[in-house]
């Protein structure tokens, strides 16, 4: 059950439509279902404000009707209240979807919206000792080590073979063992650009020079591999766009279009009645991200969530908000007409600027 909030505490709007006076004498009261979803519907000291509430009050003024709000805990219950005609219509941040349109009617769009992702502000990324340890277990590093062993063994054998017949050569013992160990030491030292002795025969010097250049290339390859695997580790596990959502814990509101999207894309969905509870789950690290309507997330990121959260990635599913009616509502035409008048006389723009331009620095 929703709670009833009379809209009578609202100060009278100065410009009253002539038709309003006529309608008011018959004291028509419209019952409006809504739900708290800042900045569209905000509840402050038992009083409702927000873009959708202001817009509705302007429409009601145009139509010359009084309003009683019925506040519902989530969007599903808002829709049910309208469908069962316990309310005349509903307004909040209700997305117009084909599924909802099967059993309900919608006004003309009242705002363009879409889904976006909100994540926590993490402290500046740094290489932790744990992530450096993890590099040693990465397949990329084992590959580098394999190449390194080959790059030590091959030239060591060539040098041993060329130097073993030269008594004044680099090898103090020309037998395969221990001669090859000394050759391996030389090629390992060269690989690390640290060679302290040089082969003596002309042929092996040619090999040595080629080998020195190969070593420089190898060191660059080694550095690149380690840096890349550290970077990949930094990025893995973080969410940068909708493609990263599968298998992540993602919070949103119950019955929302976001909940449907997340379930279809194999995310672990955490559904809460109020969007505030989804924000809390994110801040308490019970969720990896929040997916919800972009204007709602931007408002939170710019206000209460400033310095704690930020949006990532694009608006990935465009949606429009509408006022929702039961089928064949007697109010639908008058509401649409009022909405068009408000667009034409600038009231709609004033409300838009009030809630999305001056209040939210990100817009
Ligand atoms: N735009 C969302 C929807 O209509 C809002 C959901 C909500 O208010 O929780 O599904």
XYZ file of C-alpha atoms and ligand atoms in Angstrom:
373
model
C 0.000 0.000 0.000
C 1.275 3.464 -0.799
C 0.891 6.452 1.450
C -1.253 9.422 0.527
C 0.294 12.856 0.342
C -2.038 15.776 -0.306
C -0.677 18.301 -2.749
C -2.568 21.150 -1.159
C 0.489 22.500 0.702
C 1.746 23.700 -2.665
C 1.629 27.523 -3.026
C -0.888 28.682 -5.600
C 0.683 29.205 -9.030
C 0.150 32.842 -10.092
C -0.869 32.323 -13.746
C -4.089 30.355 -13.656
C -5.522 29.048 -16.864
C -9.112 30.317 -17.372
C -10.251 26.718 -17.802
C -8.757 25.886 -14.394
C -11.175 28.151 -12.591
C -14.072 26.404 -14.240
C -12.653 22.959 -13.438
C -11.728 23.871 -9.890
C -15.300 24.828 -9.080
C -16.202 21.196 -9.769
C -13.200 20.340 -7.455
C -11.848 17.582 -9.604
C -9.119 15.675 -7.770
C -6.746 13.461 -9.731
C -5.016 10.644 -7.914
C -1.403 10.411 -9.065
C 0.792 7.375 -8.328
C 4.486 8.142 -7.959
C 7.649 6.794 -6.383
C 10.774 8.364 -4.924
C 13.576 8.530 -7.493
C 15.728 11.675 -7.220
C 15.867 14.096 -8.994
C 12.499 13.209 -10.552
C 10.697 12.620 -7.276
C 12.302 13.692 -4.005
C 10.670 13.339 -0.604
C 11.746 16.011 1.878
C 9.979 16.303 5.211
C 6.942 14.424 3.886
C 6.739 16.849 0.989
C 7.323 15.875 -2.613
C 9.513 17.845 -5.020
C 11.555 16.989 -8.089
C 11.350 17.421 -11.852
C 8.386 15.062 -12.393
C 6.454 16.486 -9.430
C 7.023 20.067 -10.617
C 6.039 19.053 -14.145
C 2.894 17.354 -12.921
C 1.950 20.381 -10.802
C 2.287 22.576 -13.872
C 0.152 20.158 -15.907
C -2.473 20.013 -13.128
C -2.489 23.785 -13.068
C -3.016 23.876 -16.835
C -5.837 21.370 -16.520
C -7.280 23.112 -13.480
C -7.342 20.005 -11.318
C -6.254 19.191 -7.781
C -3.839 16.375 -7.020
C -3.470 13.648 -4.422
C -0.204 11.732 -4.622
C 0.033 8.017 -3.825
C 3.674 7.112 -3.163
C 4.578 3.553 -4.122
C 7.735 1.695 -3.034
C 8.846 0.600 -6.516
C 8.044 1.055 -10.189
C 6.172 -2.261 -10.484
C 3.759 -1.293 -7.745
C 3.350 2.137 -9.304
C 2.353 0.475 -12.595
C 0.006 -1.955 -10.832
C -1.725 0.901 -8.997
C -2.362 2.612 -12.330
C -3.398 -0.558 -14.133
C -5.894 -1.455 -11.410
C -7.217 2.141 -11.592
C -6.465 2.783 -7.916
C -4.741 5.877 -9.303
C -5.773 7.935 -12.347
C -2.235 8.101 -13.678
C 1.412 7.692 -12.672
C 4.481 9.933 -12.959
C 8.042 9.420 -11.745
C 10.867 8.189 -14.034
C 8.756 5.590 -15.791
C 10.295 4.332 -19.031
C 8.014 3.710 -21.996
C 8.571 0.070 -23.004
C 6.793 -2.204 -25.485
C 5.998 -4.623 -22.672
C 4.357 -1.971 -20.489
C 2.564 -0.543 -23.509
C 0.645 -3.831 -23.887
C -1.376 -3.145 -20.747
C -0.951 0.596 -20.144
C -1.031 3.860 -22.057
C 1.664 6.538 -22.033
C 1.701 10.279 -22.598
C 4.087 11.890 -25.051
C 7.672 11.516 -23.810
C 8.446 13.878 -20.927
C 12.222 13.338 -21.003
C 14.865 11.428 -22.954
C 16.860 9.081 -20.770
C 18.845 5.847 -20.984
C 20.825 3.376 -18.936
C 24.317 4.012 -17.654
C 26.818 2.500 -15.211
C 27.926 3.964 -11.874
C 31.065 2.724 -10.094
C 33.016 3.669 -6.970
C 35.902 6.132 -7.170
C 38.853 3.866 -6.411
C 42.114 5.395 -5.160
C 44.628 6.014 -7.955
C 45.706 2.710 -9.433
C 49.073 1.471 -8.227
C 51.048 -1.749 -8.573
C 50.573 -3.646 -5.338
C 53.127 -6.312 -4.296
C 50.355 -8.865 -4.867
C 49.857 -7.813 -8.493
C 53.636 -7.998 -9.092
C 53.644 -11.543 -7.629
C 50.770 -12.443 -9.917
C 52.861 -11.488 -12.948
C 55.222 -14.375 -12.127
C 52.352 -16.802 -12.508
C 51.036 -15.341 -15.742
C 51.358 -17.471 -18.910
C 52.946 -14.497 -20.692
C 55.910 -14.559 -18.329
C 56.442 -18.301 -18.756
C 56.565 -17.712 -22.493
C 59.232 -15.037 -22.008
C 61.231 -17.415 -19.808
C 61.025 -20.132 -22.488
C 62.350 -17.723 -25.123
C 65.098 -16.677 -22.680
C 66.297 -20.263 -22.134
C 66.468 -20.828 -25.917
C 68.288 -17.539 -26.362
C 70.898 -18.663 -23.820
C 71.336 -22.234 -25.054
C 71.590 -21.613 -28.820
C 74.394 -18.995 -28.825
C 76.159 -20.811 -25.956
C 76.470 -23.880 -28.152
C 77.626 -21.896 -31.169
C 80.249 -20.064 -29.134
C 81.410 -23.250 -27.392
C 81.762 -24.985 -30.787
C 83.715 -22.063 -32.298
C 85.884 -21.356 -29.240
C 86.745 -24.919 -28.186
C 89.525 -25.209 -30.843
C 91.127 -21.953 -29.783
C 93.446 -22.556 -26.802
C 93.732 -18.791 -26.127
C 89.990 -18.491 -26.412
C 87.384 -17.517 -23.872
C 86.870 -21.036 -22.523
C 89.253 -22.136 -19.783
C 88.153 -25.754 -20.321
C 87.195 -26.788 -23.861
C 85.403 -30.045 -22.945
C 81.603 -29.947 -23.365
C 81.286 -29.943 -19.581
C 82.266 -27.557 -18.033
C 82.953 -25.516 -21.235
C 79.255 -25.217 -22.045
C 78.540 -23.780 -18.576
C 81.033 -21.023 -19.192
C 79.487 -20.403 -22.640
C 76.001 -20.310 -21.096
C 77.217 -17.820 -18.503
C 78.576 -15.637 -21.288
C 75.343 -15.747 -23.308
C 73.184 -15.115 -20.203
C 75.395 -12.143 -19.238
C 75.208 -10.784 -22.787
C 71.430 -11.228 -22.769
C 71.301 -9.069 -19.673
C 73.693 -6.643 -21.464
C 76.324 -7.336 -18.790
C 78.995 -9.352 -20.676
C 82.397 -9.065 -18.988
C 84.434 -11.171 -21.427
C 84.497 -11.653 -25.178
C 85.132 -14.685 -27.374
C 88.497 -14.522 -29.135
C 88.057 -16.113 -32.610
C 86.868 -13.879 -35.443
C 83.803 -16.036 -36.237
C 82.656 -16.122 -32.643
C 83.109 -12.345 -32.348
C 80.768 -11.870 -35.304
C 78.257 -14.097 -33.527
C 78.851 -12.141 -30.300
C 78.068 -8.795 -31.950
C 74.873 -10.162 -33.535
C 74.049 -11.600 -30.151
C 74.479 -8.273 -28.369
C 71.915 -6.639 -30.659
C 69.526 -9.568 -30.204
C 69.837 -9.027 -26.444
C 68.788 -5.400 -26.705
C 65.658 -6.474 -28.590
C 64.997 -9.186 -26.028
C 65.216 -6.765 -23.084
C 62.663 -4.509 -24.812
C 60.400 -7.528 -25.402
C 60.765 -8.596 -21.760
C 59.911 -5.110 -20.448
C 56.893 -4.874 -22.754
C 55.558 -8.264 -21.641
C 55.833 -7.511 -17.929
C 54.281 -4.040 -18.342
C 51.427 -5.420 -20.432
C 50.537 -8.170 -17.989
C 50.604 -5.705 -15.084
C 48.310 -3.339 -17.017
C 45.915 -6.123 -17.983
C 45.699 -7.158 -14.340
C 44.907 -3.595 -13.352
C 42.094 -3.440 -15.902
C 40.691 -6.906 -15.334
C 37.928 -6.924 -12.727
C 37.103 -3.285 -13.265
C 33.992 -2.178 -15.128
C 34.451 0.235 -18.001
C 31.342 -0.361 -20.090
C 28.290 -2.585 -20.597
C 30.460 -5.376 -22.063
C 32.081 -5.807 -18.607
C 28.772 -6.394 -16.770
C 28.266 -10.173 -17.229
C 29.031 -12.092 -14.013
C 29.492 -8.886 -11.985
C 27.372 -7.994 -8.939
C 25.238 -5.116 -10.162
C 22.700 -3.230 -8.037
C 19.554 -1.587 -9.372
C 15.878 -1.113 -8.477
C 13.275 -3.868 -8.446
C 11.150 -4.131 -11.581
C 13.148 -1.493 -13.480
C 14.183 -1.672 -17.121
C 17.761 -1.930 -15.803
C 16.893 -5.089 -13.847
C 15.497 -6.643 -17.038
C 18.571 -5.609 -19.039
C 20.978 -7.011 -16.421
C 19.141 -10.339 -16.146
C 19.265 -10.683 -19.953
C 23.020 -9.989 -19.917
C 23.932 -12.516 -17.200
C 24.893 -10.064 -14.489
C 24.352 -11.030 -10.856
C 21.470 -8.601 -10.198
C 20.878 -7.135 -6.737
C 17.413 -5.531 -6.740
C 16.356 -2.931 -4.181
C 13.077 -0.990 -3.892
C 14.835 2.405 -3.649
C 17.750 3.555 -5.762
C 19.404 4.924 -2.574
C 19.753 1.353 -1.344
C 21.562 0.421 -4.564
C 23.999 3.323 -3.986
C 24.610 2.099 -0.431
C 25.328 -1.448 -1.688
C 27.883 0.026 -4.117
C 29.588 2.137 -1.445
C 29.689 -0.819 0.959
C 31.287 -2.944 -1.797
C 28.384 -5.375 -1.806
C 27.950 -4.477 -5.473
C 30.576 -3.814 -8.169
C 28.390 -1.286 -10.014
C 24.947 0.284 -10.193
C 23.121 0.254 -13.528
C 20.243 2.681 -13.745
C 18.773 5.659 -15.554
C 21.532 8.063 -16.598
C 19.967 11.341 -15.302
C 19.364 9.721 -11.911
C 22.963 8.488 -11.671
C 24.420 11.818 -12.868
C 22.388 13.679 -10.265
C 23.647 11.421 -7.474
C 27.262 11.563 -8.732
C 27.101 15.376 -8.733
C 25.343 15.708 -5.369
C 25.420 13.218 -2.473
C 27.808 10.849 -4.243
C 30.329 13.529 -5.203
C 33.898 12.272 -4.635
C 32.648 8.736 -3.986
C 31.249 7.540 -7.311
C 31.336 8.315 -11.027
C 29.616 7.104 -14.184
C 31.550 5.065 -16.754
C 30.880 4.223 -20.399
C 28.186 5.589 -22.649
C 24.414 5.750 -22.211
C 23.923 2.301 -23.689
C 20.161 1.918 -23.911
C 18.080 4.925 -24.861
C 14.672 5.218 -23.209
C 11.981 7.886 -22.884
C 9.984 8.670 -19.776
C 6.240 9.110 -19.984
C 3.229 9.677 -17.789
C 1.430 6.361 -17.473
C -2.352 5.866 -17.737
C -4.693 2.906 -17.488
C -6.092 1.971 -20.935
C -8.710 4.423 -22.263
C -8.017 6.989 -19.584
C -10.302 10.050 -19.759
C -7.300 12.207 -18.743
C -4.798 11.221 -21.404
C -5.763 13.794 -24.029
C -5.931 16.711 -21.592
C -2.554 15.769 -20.080
C -0.893 15.580 -23.512
C -2.407 18.907 -24.482
C -1.146 20.534 -21.263
C 2.290 19.017 -21.819
C 2.487 20.552 -25.298
C 1.370 23.934 -23.951
C 4.099 23.803 -21.289
C 6.701 23.074 -23.958
C 5.439 25.947 -26.084
C 5.221 28.535 -23.306
C 8.704 27.791 -21.899
C 7.579 26.316 -18.569
C 8.970 22.917 -19.494
C 12.377 24.450 -20.324
C 12.416 26.366 -17.021
C 11.764 23.158 -15.095
C 14.396 21.302 -17.096
C 16.971 24.017 -16.361
C 16.011 24.099 -12.689
C 16.629 20.382 -12.195
C 19.249 19.459 -14.757
C 21.282 22.534 -15.584
C 21.797 24.678 -12.520
C 21.672 21.829 -9.960
C 23.864 19.355 -11.741
C 27.317 20.667 -12.730
C 27.843 17.643 -15.009
C 25.050 18.585 -17.358
N 13.153 4.161 -15.689
C 13.050 3.040 -14.810
C 11.923 2.144 -15.254
O 10.917 2.665 -15.678
C 12.855 3.525 -13.397
C 12.678 2.437 -12.416
C 12.445 2.923 -11.002
O 11.796 3.962 -10.795
O 12.908 2.220 -10.109
O 12.017 0.944 -15.213
